[in-house]
Every structure is written in C-alpha cells, then in structure tokens.
XYZ file of C-alpha atoms in Angstrom:
525
model
C 7.652 -37.099 17.606
C 6.670 -33.868 15.880
C 8.014 -32.923 12.480
C 10.526 -30.135 12.142
C 9.453 -27.029 10.243
C 11.952 -27.855 7.518
C 10.139 -31.072 6.656
C 6.611 -29.801 7.215
C 5.525 -27.067 4.738
C 2.608 -26.176 7.006
C 4.935 -25.226 9.849
C 7.100 -22.235 9.205
C 9.668 -20.329 11.182
C 7.717 -18.136 13.563
C 10.339 -15.392 13.246
C 9.190 -14.987 9.689
C 5.677 -14.241 10.877
C 6.631 -11.211 12.926
C 5.046 -8.120 11.430
C 7.364 -5.673 13.148
C 10.955 -5.544 12.040
C 13.235 -2.856 13.426
C 16.209 -1.762 11.369
C 18.613 1.039 12.105
C 20.037 3.342 9.494
C 18.688 3.446 5.990
C 15.957 0.844 6.382
C 12.840 1.117 8.482
C 12.614 3.295 11.547
C 12.812 1.549 14.921
C 9.069 1.833 15.400
C 7.980 1.109 11.842
C 5.539 -1.673 11.163
C 6.579 -3.623 8.096
C 3.522 -5.597 7.004
C 3.642 -7.457 3.712
C 0.723 -6.484 1.499
C -0.511 -9.993 0.666
C 0.603 -11.710 3.871
C -2.954 -12.240 5.116
C -4.280 -13.773 1.898
C -3.313 -17.255 3.139
C -2.037 -18.715 -0.124
C 1.291 -20.477 0.481
C 2.508 -20.080 4.090
C 6.038 -21.198 3.219
C 6.371 -18.741 0.329
C 4.865 -16.023 2.520
C 7.327 -16.716 5.325
C 10.343 -16.718 3.015
C 9.161 -13.563 1.287
C 8.983 -11.794 4.639
C 12.546 -12.810 5.416
C 13.722 -11.525 2.035
C 11.823 -8.255 2.516
C 13.382 -7.911 5.962
C 16.841 -8.405 4.461
C 16.247 -5.852 1.705
C 14.989 -3.351 4.295
C 18.002 -4.111 6.472
C 20.419 -3.403 3.607
C 18.509 -0.236 2.727
C 18.781 1.996 -0.311
C 22.231 1.855 -1.907
C 24.030 2.801 -5.100
C 22.771 -0.483 -6.555
C 19.168 0.747 -6.390
C 20.175 4.094 -7.892
C 21.709 2.274 -10.848
C 18.580 0.149 -11.151
C 16.435 3.298 -11.080
C 18.279 4.623 -14.131
C 18.652 1.337 -16.006
C 15.022 0.361 -15.444
C 14.011 3.899 -16.385
C 15.559 3.314 -19.807
C 12.782 0.818 -20.488
C 10.098 3.360 -19.644
C 11.748 5.893 -21.949
C 12.098 3.408 -24.808
C 8.505 2.210 -24.548
C 7.150 5.737 -24.995
C 9.817 6.616 -27.558
C 9.116 3.697 -29.877
C 5.352 4.140 -29.577
C 5.418 7.869 -30.277
C 7.760 7.573 -33.259
C 5.108 5.775 -35.289
C 2.474 8.348 -34.323
C 4.483 11.328 -35.509
C 5.990 9.878 -38.701
C 2.825 8.365 -40.152
C 1.834 11.498 -42.131
C 5.218 11.847 -43.828
C 5.490 8.120 -44.491
C 2.005 8.087 -46.039
C 2.988 10.927 -48.396
C 5.897 8.810 -49.634
C 4.380 5.302 -49.731
C 0.655 6.110 -50.361
C -0.698 3.188 -48.259
C -4.277 2.017 -48.689
C -4.641 1.656 -44.892
C -2.720 4.454 -43.088
C -3.682 3.175 -39.617
C -1.850 -0.066 -40.392
C 1.313 1.386 -38.863
C -0.431 1.938 -35.536
C -1.892 -1.568 -35.596
C 1.545 -3.029 -36.411
C 3.122 -1.155 -33.485
C 0.452 -2.179 -30.981
C 0.482 -5.775 -32.253
C 4.223 -5.985 -31.623
C 3.813 -4.421 -28.179
C 0.973 -6.858 -27.429
C 2.932 -9.979 -28.363
C 6.034 -8.629 -26.636
C 4.199 -7.895 -23.397
C 2.629 -11.371 -23.258
C 5.787 -13.220 -24.341
C 8.253 -11.423 -22.071
C 5.762 -11.307 -19.197
C 5.167 -15.057 -19.214
C 8.835 -15.849 -19.759
C 9.795 -13.649 -16.792
C 7.908 -15.991 -14.453
C 9.085 -19.155 -16.212
C 12.773 -18.579 -17.030
C 13.491 -15.490 -14.935
C 13.737 -11.722 -15.178
C 17.423 -11.375 -16.065
C 17.405 -12.621 -19.684
C 14.483 -10.467 -20.788
C 15.805 -7.415 -18.908
C 19.128 -7.631 -20.733
C 17.868 -8.710 -24.159
C 14.611 -6.908 -24.915
C 16.146 -3.474 -25.505
C 18.755 -4.902 -27.861
C 16.078 -6.502 -30.035
C 14.109 -3.245 -30.034
C 17.105 -1.162 -31.126
C 18.194 -3.389 -34.013
C 14.786 -3.437 -35.696
C 14.231 0.267 -35.009
C 17.341 1.066 -37.030
C 16.213 -1.271 -39.811
C 12.859 0.573 -39.951
C 14.704 3.634 -41.218
C 15.851 1.666 -44.264
C 12.363 0.416 -45.227
C 11.581 0.712 -48.936
C 7.813 0.220 -48.739
C 4.879 0.362 -46.345
C 4.687 -3.400 -45.676
C 8.375 -3.615 -44.801
C 8.096 -0.663 -42.442
C 5.062 -2.145 -40.667
C 6.783 -5.534 -40.316
C 10.022 -4.232 -38.844
C 8.185 -1.766 -36.611
C 6.174 -4.674 -35.180
C 9.418 -6.561 -34.475
C 10.969 -3.503 -32.830
C 7.879 -3.081 -30.661
C 8.029 -6.787 -29.795
C 11.365 -6.108 -28.086
C 10.126 -2.847 -26.588
C 6.936 -4.494 -25.361
C 8.886 -6.469 -22.783
C 10.519 -3.469 -21.189
C 7.779 -2.214 -18.894
C 6.897 -5.749 -17.825
C 10.437 -6.339 -16.586
C 11.460 -2.836 -15.531
C 8.742 -2.542 -12.927
C 9.253 -6.046 -11.553
C 13.057 -5.969 -11.432
C 13.305 -2.556 -9.776
C 10.556 -3.346 -7.252
C 12.093 -6.663 -6.254
C 15.302 -4.941 -5.128
C 13.601 -1.906 -3.563
C 13.382 -1.349 0.221
C 9.806 -0.802 1.390
C 10.572 2.718 2.585
C 11.378 3.714 -1.000
C 8.600 1.934 -2.918
C 7.163 5.341 -3.868
C 10.108 5.655 -6.279
C 8.363 3.137 -8.511
C 5.747 5.806 -9.247
C 8.307 8.586 -9.699
C 10.235 6.350 -12.105
C 7.440 6.843 -14.620
C 8.974 10.278 -15.253
C 11.281 8.361 -17.572
C 8.221 7.784 -19.770
C 8.075 11.535 -20.292
C 11.822 11.622 -20.973
C 11.253 9.199 -23.851
C 8.509 11.415 -25.239
C 10.747 14.450 -24.823
C 13.655 12.862 -26.696
C 11.319 11.859 -29.519
C 9.926 15.391 -29.641
C 13.374 16.974 -29.905
C 14.473 14.520 -32.604
C 11.248 15.215 -34.511
C 11.798 18.947 -34.136
C 15.298 18.576 -35.592
C 14.595 16.143 -38.425
C 10.946 16.404 -39.481
C 10.953 20.186 -39.597
C 14.027 20.254 -41.849
C 14.019 17.064 -43.903
C 10.376 16.446 -44.845
C 8.510 16.816 -48.105
C 5.574 19.216 -48.367
C 2.024 17.909 -48.427
C 0.467 18.701 -51.847
C -2.809 19.483 -50.058
C -1.007 22.338 -48.294
C 1.003 23.514 -51.310
C -0.243 22.322 -54.735
C 3.065 23.406 -56.307
C 5.085 21.073 -54.078
C 7.163 18.396 -55.853
C 6.276 14.688 -55.455
C 7.283 13.177 -52.123
C 10.267 10.829 -52.592
C 12.956 9.283 -50.450
C 15.387 12.020 -51.472
C 13.279 14.903 -50.145
C 11.643 13.036 -47.242
C 14.515 11.637 -45.175
C 13.358 13.173 -41.865
C 11.343 10.179 -40.657
C 14.232 7.853 -41.568
C 16.698 9.981 -39.619
C 14.278 9.778 -36.702
C 14.336 5.971 -36.747
C 18.120 5.852 -37.157
C 18.758 8.227 -34.263
C 16.206 6.633 -31.932
C 17.447 3.136 -32.769
C 21.066 4.141 -32.151
C 20.120 5.675 -28.811
C 18.231 2.544 -27.716
C 21.212 0.414 -28.785
C 23.515 2.459 -26.531
C 21.042 2.091 -23.652
C 20.885 -1.682 -24.170
C 24.682 -1.906 -23.947
C 24.691 0.206 -20.783
C 22.261 -2.229 -19.177
C 24.777 -5.023 -19.654
C 27.961 -3.124 -18.797
C 26.994 -0.736 -15.989
C 25.617 -3.458 -13.758
C 25.867 -7.222 -14.008
C 22.294 -7.880 -12.968
C 21.832 -11.009 -10.854
C 18.502 -12.798 -10.898
C 16.071 -11.154 -8.488
C 15.872 -12.760 -5.008
C 12.081 -12.945 -5.065
C 12.125 -14.959 -8.297
C 14.815 -17.251 -6.862
C 12.695 -17.858 -3.741
C 9.942 -19.269 -5.942
C 12.496 -21.529 -7.625
C 13.683 -22.858 -4.260
C 17.213 -21.483 -4.710
C 17.661 -20.289 -1.132
C 21.461 -20.282 -1.233
C 21.527 -18.064 -4.315
C 19.079 -15.647 -2.661
C 21.423 -15.195 0.296
C 24.455 -14.922 -1.997
C 22.830 -12.167 -4.079
C 21.712 -10.084 -1.111
C 25.001 -10.590 0.729
C 26.906 -9.456 -2.372
C 24.987 -6.146 -2.393
C 25.411 -5.723 1.361
C 29.166 -6.362 1.209
C 29.708 -4.001 -1.720
C 27.972 -1.094 -0.006
C 29.075 -2.029 3.548
C 25.559 -2.657 4.844
C 24.349 -5.343 7.297
C 22.535 -8.450 6.079
C 21.563 -11.044 8.697
C 19.683 -13.407 6.360
C 21.064 -16.955 6.303
C 20.366 -20.055 4.239
C 19.362 -21.965 7.378
C 16.629 -19.428 8.222
C 15.175 -19.766 4.724
C 15.391 -23.554 4.655
C 13.787 -23.821 8.092
C 10.624 -22.325 6.610
C 10.076 -25.375 4.409
C 9.704 -25.950 0.681
C 7.776 -23.623 -1.625
C 5.199 -25.579 -3.575
C 3.007 -22.995 -5.327
C 5.276 -20.905 -7.521
C 5.761 -23.324 -10.400
C 4.073 -26.306 -12.049
C 5.009 -29.858 -11.094
C 5.486 -30.893 -14.718
C 7.671 -29.445 -17.467
C 4.940 -28.337 -19.867
C 4.755 -24.658 -20.776
C 0.946 -24.672 -20.734
C 0.790 -26.079 -17.205
C 3.371 -23.511 -16.075
C 1.329 -20.662 -17.558
C -1.812 -21.970 -15.900
C -0.096 -22.047 -12.496
C 0.807 -18.369 -12.819
C -2.651 -17.302 -13.988
C -4.291 -19.326 -11.215
C -1.901 -17.740 -8.727
C -3.253 -14.297 -9.618
C -6.712 -15.520 -8.537
C -5.590 -17.461 -5.462
C -8.115 -15.639 -3.238
C -11.254 -13.598 -3.916
C -9.563 -10.299 -3.056
C -6.556 -11.091 -5.233
C -8.857 -12.107 -8.083
C -10.869 -8.890 -7.763
C -7.650 -6.855 -7.640
C -6.228 -8.570 -10.741
C -9.441 -8.101 -12.727
C -9.804 -4.411 -11.843
C -6.163 -3.719 -12.687
C -6.520 -5.359 -16.093
C -9.738 -3.428 -16.713
C -7.978 -0.157 -15.826
C -5.244 -0.886 -18.348
C -7.841 -1.517 -21.050
C -9.643 1.747 -20.289
C -6.514 3.902 -20.461
C -5.398 2.038 -23.577
C -8.621 3.002 -25.317
C -9.127 6.527 -23.981
C -5.652 7.936 -24.562
C -5.292 7.134 -28.307
C -8.886 8.152 -29.078
C -8.254 11.542 -27.514
C -5.252 12.028 -29.807
C -7.225 10.929 -32.872
C -10.565 12.697 -32.492
C -9.736 15.903 -30.660
C -8.032 17.610 -33.649
C -10.976 16.629 -35.881
C -13.505 18.076 -33.471
C -11.575 21.322 -32.936
C -11.284 21.846 -36.685
C -15.038 21.326 -37.080
C -15.846 24.161 -34.668
C -13.499 26.597 -36.325
C -10.621 26.379 -33.871
C -7.368 27.696 -35.290
C -5.055 25.237 -33.553
C -2.863 24.261 -36.439
C 0.089 25.992 -38.039
C 1.708 25.807 -41.449
C 5.155 26.036 -39.827
C 6.672 22.607 -39.167
C 9.168 24.267 -36.827
C 6.406 25.677 -34.558
C 4.488 22.412 -34.710
C 7.386 20.322 -33.439
C 8.506 23.006 -30.997
C 5.071 22.883 -29.354
C 5.222 19.088 -29.364
C 8.520 19.256 -27.443
C 7.060 21.760 -24.963
C 4.093 19.505 -24.222
C 6.392 16.573 -23.555
C 8.661 18.610 -21.299
C 5.623 19.326 -19.124
C 4.595 15.659 -19.220
C 7.914 14.603 -17.671
C 6.943 16.197 -14.361
C 3.542 14.476 -13.935
C 4.859 11.350 -12.142
C 6.960 13.425 -9.721
C 4.049 14.838 -7.643
C 2.398 11.433 -8.086
C 5.367 9.827 -6.338
C 5.117 12.241 -3.410
C 1.333 11.787 -3.137
C 1.790 8.009 -3.063
C 4.080 8.413 -0.072
C 1.288 10.128 1.899
C -1.988 8.829 3.316
C -3.607 9.696 -0.007
C -1.924 6.528 -1.214
C -1.779 4.970 -4.648
C -5.532 4.673 -5.089
C -6.179 8.287 -4.113
C -3.429 9.507 -6.437
C -4.970 7.603 -9.343
C -8.342 9.181 -8.574
C -6.770 12.652 -8.603
C -4.958 11.980 -11.876
C -8.008 10.514 -13.631
C -10.492 13.203 -12.536
C -8.132 16.104 -13.326
C -7.493 14.622 -16.783
C -11.247 14.319 -17.291
C -11.767 17.960 -16.303
C -9.178 19.235 -18.771
C -10.568 17.009 -21.533
C -14.003 18.560 -21.100
C -12.382 21.983 -21.028
C -10.462 21.185 -24.205
C -13.678 21.382 -26.213
C -13.671 25.167 -25.651
C -10.234 25.666 -27.257
C -10.174 28.023 -30.242
C -6.583 29.313 -30.557
C -3.067 27.890 -30.963
C -1.986 29.069 -27.518
C -5.084 27.635 -25.833
C -4.428 24.351 -27.616
C -0.837 24.296 -26.341
C -1.889 25.146 -22.781
C -4.595 22.491 -22.533
C -2.322 19.891 -24.144
C 0.289 20.584 -21.470
C -2.323 20.275 -18.719
C -3.719 17.000 -20.082
C -0.270 15.426 -20.495
C 0.719 16.462 -16.974
C -2.440 15.064 -15.361
C -2.599 11.882 -17.399
C 0.972 11.072 -16.384
C -0.086 11.343 -12.732
C -2.588 8.556 -13.351
C -0.442 6.546 -15.747
C 2.649 6.720 -13.546
C 0.744 5.554 -10.485
C -0.985 2.724 -12.348
C 2.388 1.551 -13.661
C 3.726 1.396 -10.102
C 0.582 0.032 -8.430
C 0.297 -2.943 -10.792
C 3.480 -4.812 -9.782
C 3.138 -3.741 -6.141
C -0.114 -5.636 -5.603
C 0.713 -8.689 -7.717
C 2.357 -11.665 -5.966
C 6.045 -11.884 -6.873
C 5.862 -15.461 -8.160
C 3.281 -14.422 -10.756
C 4.230 -10.747 -11.220
C 5.582 -11.097 -14.765
C 2.441 -12.862 -15.967
C 0.124 -10.308 -14.364
C 2.141 -7.388 -15.737
C 2.343 -8.926 -19.183
C -1.397 -9.537 -19.454
C -2.157 -6.037 -18.147
C 0.041 -4.391 -20.754
C -1.202 -6.823 -23.388
C -4.804 -5.754 -22.771
C -3.636 -2.156 -22.971
C -2.214 -2.889 -26.427
C -5.416 -4.645 -27.515
C -7.314 -1.486 -26.623
C -4.782 0.530 -28.641
C -5.419 -1.651 -31.685
C -9.157 -1.232 -31.147
C -8.748 2.554 -31.029
C -7.021 2.481 -34.424
C -9.869 0.415 -35.880
C -12.452 2.801 -34.382
C -10.587 5.749 -35.881
C -10.562 4.093 -39.307
C -14.273 3.265 -39.211
C -15.275 6.684 -37.899
C -13.143 8.487 -40.446
C -13.287 12.280 -40.234
C -16.655 12.566 -38.554
C -16.723 15.850 -36.691
C -18.540 15.228 -33.435
C -17.831 15.827 -29.763
C -19.140 12.388 -28.790
C -15.731 10.600 -28.856
C -14.252 13.354 -26.677
C -17.015 12.983 -24.100
C -16.630 9.197 -24.219
C -12.904 9.577 -23.478
C -13.641 11.922 -20.586
C -16.248 9.495 -19.246
C -13.683 6.679 -19.356
C -11.515 8.654 -16.939
C -14.466 8.859 -14.551
C -14.744 5.071 -14.785
C -11.008 4.751 -14.094
C -11.357 6.924 -10.985
C -14.229 4.748 -9.738
C -12.230 1.581 -10.373
C -9.270 3.034 -8.458
C -11.532 3.564 -5.429
C -12.799 -0.015 -5.717
C -9.333 -1.614 -5.744
C -9.089 -3.834 -2.641
C -5.391 -3.285 -1.811
C -3.595 -0.062 -0.821
C 0.213 -0.445 -0.847
C 0.847 2.668 1.253
C 2.591 1.570 4.445
C 2.865 -2.021 3.213
C 5.666 -4.007 1.606
C 5.245 -5.632 -1.780
C 4.986 -9.408 -1.425
C-alpha cells in the first residue's frame, strides 16, 4: 500500500506544483504565469509546495486596504532608519563645539555599532521567534533612547544612548521589508522598491528639523568668528531640540504601528513553524474583512506533508542560527546570490559615507566656493537635496515592473551615480554644488531603493530575517570602516577617495549583472 502525501514528505499535493494560477479581479490576470522564484532550487519540496499555496492565496485575495496600511506602517521604519542615521551626521559639529571630544568620529562609530548589533539581533530573532514582536517593538526602543540623547551631559553619554537608539532602529529595515513582502501579492511586488521613498522622507524630515533648530539655536564656531562666546548648553540647544523632536516623532510612529493595525504573524513565517491552521485563519481574516475570495484550506496545506527544513531539531540558539545560515546556501545559485547581495551591501556601505566625508575636503582644496557662512542657507540647501532624494525610488519602482527588472535598475542607478560623482570633481560654485548633490542623491536612491527591495525578494522566506540582518550588518561594518578611514586620512586633500567611491559604483553595477536571480515576473518564495 502506498503512503499518503500527508505522511510522506517527499510526496506533495500536485496542485501545489502547478505553475499557472488564474485569478480574477485584483490578483493575477487569467493568462498570467505565477512562478515562484526559488521553486526550482529543489531544497524542501514540502515547504516549496506550501509556499506556492500561500502565494496563490495571497494573489487570490489581491491588494487590499491591509496592504496599503502595511505600506505606510512599514515605510515608517525606512524613514526612521535614515532619520536616526542622519541626525548624528548633522549634529556632530555643534556637539563637538560643546563637548570638545578627543575622537569626533566616535559618534559615527557609536551609531553604526548600534545599527550593526540591531540588524543582526533583530534579523536573527525574526527567523527564530517571529516577525511580529520586532516589528512592534523596535521603533519604541529607538524613540525612547533618541529622546534621552537630547539630555546627554557629555560626549560618552551621548555616544552610548545614540548606540542604544540605533540598536532599536537597526531592526526596522530587516523587518519592514520582510513583513510587507510576505503579505504582498506578486502583481504588486514592485511596491517594495517604491517603498524606499520613505527613506527620503526620513531624510527630508531631518533636514527640515535641522533647518528650524540648528540655524536658530546653535553656537558660533570660534574658527569662523573669533569674537564668538564659548559654546555652552545654554547657547547650543539646537542639536538637543533635534533629538527631542525626532524622538517624539518616532514615538508617535511606534504607537501608530500598534494601534492602526493589529499585525498578525506573517503566513510565510507560520508555514515554516508548521502552524497551517493559523496560516489559513490569518489569510481568511484579511479576505473576510475586505470581501475577497480565499480558497486555501487547512486540509490542502496538511496534505503537502510536514516542513522539516525551516528550523533546528533541537532548542539551542546556535543550532537554530546555523540552520538559517545554511538555508541561505542550500544550493549553489542561492549561495552565489546570498554572497553577492552581502558584498553589494558592503560596497554601498563604504562608498556612500566616504563620498560625504572626502568630497567637501577635495572641493575646498581646489578652490571651490561651495560653503556659506549662513546657517539658514546651509540647512535650506540640505532640505532641498533631500526633497529631490525622495523621488529616486519612484522611477526605480516603475523600472522594476518592466523587463529592465531589478538587476537592470540597479545597474542604471549605480552607473548614473558614478557619472555624477566623477562630474562632481568639476564643481566650483555653491549652485553647482547644490545641483550635483541633488543629482547624486536622486541616482543613489534608485540603486539603494532597488537593493533594499531585491534583497528580501530573492531570500527564502524561512531564512529571510537572517539574510536581511547579515546584509544590513555588513553595511554597518563598512560604515564603521569608513569612519576609521576618515579619521586616519584626516584632512588630506586628494581626489583619490572620490575616484575610489566612483569605482565602487562600477563594481556594484557589475555585481548587479552577475546576480543569478531576477524577480521580475516571479513570486517571492
């Protein structure tokens, strides 16, 4: 007598193997071919079969108000990640005038260290204990310590609390991408790229706050005006107001995440845990609320068999982590994809900060008049640049939805950024500086936004948090390295670092072409 599929993990429901799934209405078109991206990698046939059924159900339900809410709530994480990172960049000069630190780049290292630990911690925990806890809690942690930063009385205290704030913020992008993607119909996966526009919104908010506070409540640098009084807390409250306002905003956003939507655990995580009934309950709840069809049943999932690859057999944390890392290298193509993605994150993590550090030094050395003694104009221009940066991911999202695909869009973003970086070396005036800055921010956000979206799309769902966390962690390591390089190099006026940054974007374009998976026309597994 032959075994039933339910008892034999090697025999799965053949209906789950059908590549074509026709859905009327808001899902796939009647002739669409819905092929799961990693379905032919032959890792766990039971997990693959169940994932196809879940993808079919999500496509059947289609895009609803639930996904719109998730687009906004997940976007908060993008905005906060850029907000908290940029705050430390723009306040460091004023803080140094007040505290006189022996190592000014310590603030940058503290921020990136917190982001590094946060990315690894929240990324691993997302695959071990689920997405929901980190999604709801990371922003709250970030906001509390951000507010405390504004009350710091010395450099060490500020660095410590900034690291803790960034620890909470470091988990946002890991979870935001995964959570939104795992509820997203395949027809709308391009929205994951467009969602990176929220990154620019965070920069924009920071720029406007800086314009309001730093231009009006900052002490004067004695190097600029020798008659200026000593810099004290009383005449240098601008950077503190910036932390207070940003922290309060993030706190409000963290509360909205909890109150606007009671986020259930994502179905694709639950599949890996073997909680088939809860998967159906979650999807049916969304379908019922928005009056959409959902034909998925518990019996269909259970008939596929038992998933055996998503988690470790034992209870040890180390064995669980190893299962998720090994899962990212389950096949040669998946291993190559994972390695190239992580390498891309390291490259952008090194190139972007170095450009910000060395470009002003080089321009000053060749006599460029790019600076201004007016704090108002300085922060106004900063806001303008970030307004332009908001729109970079929008054309990226549309390009990703064409045959150019994710890889082609990354190539376009990287090469255009490289071209403007080379062109930046010819800048000699304030207006030219503003124009090229706008162009670079716009183009770099095309690449960044697409890389953010591509990363979770090509990672297997059972190990998505781990892969995301390590990718962002390596990005933070590169950021720390850039701060060390800046400290060692000092104020050396040379074009070499600029050309190195531009060359890194050429490398990133080449890596994008070499990536083995193209998500265009495929569903995330």
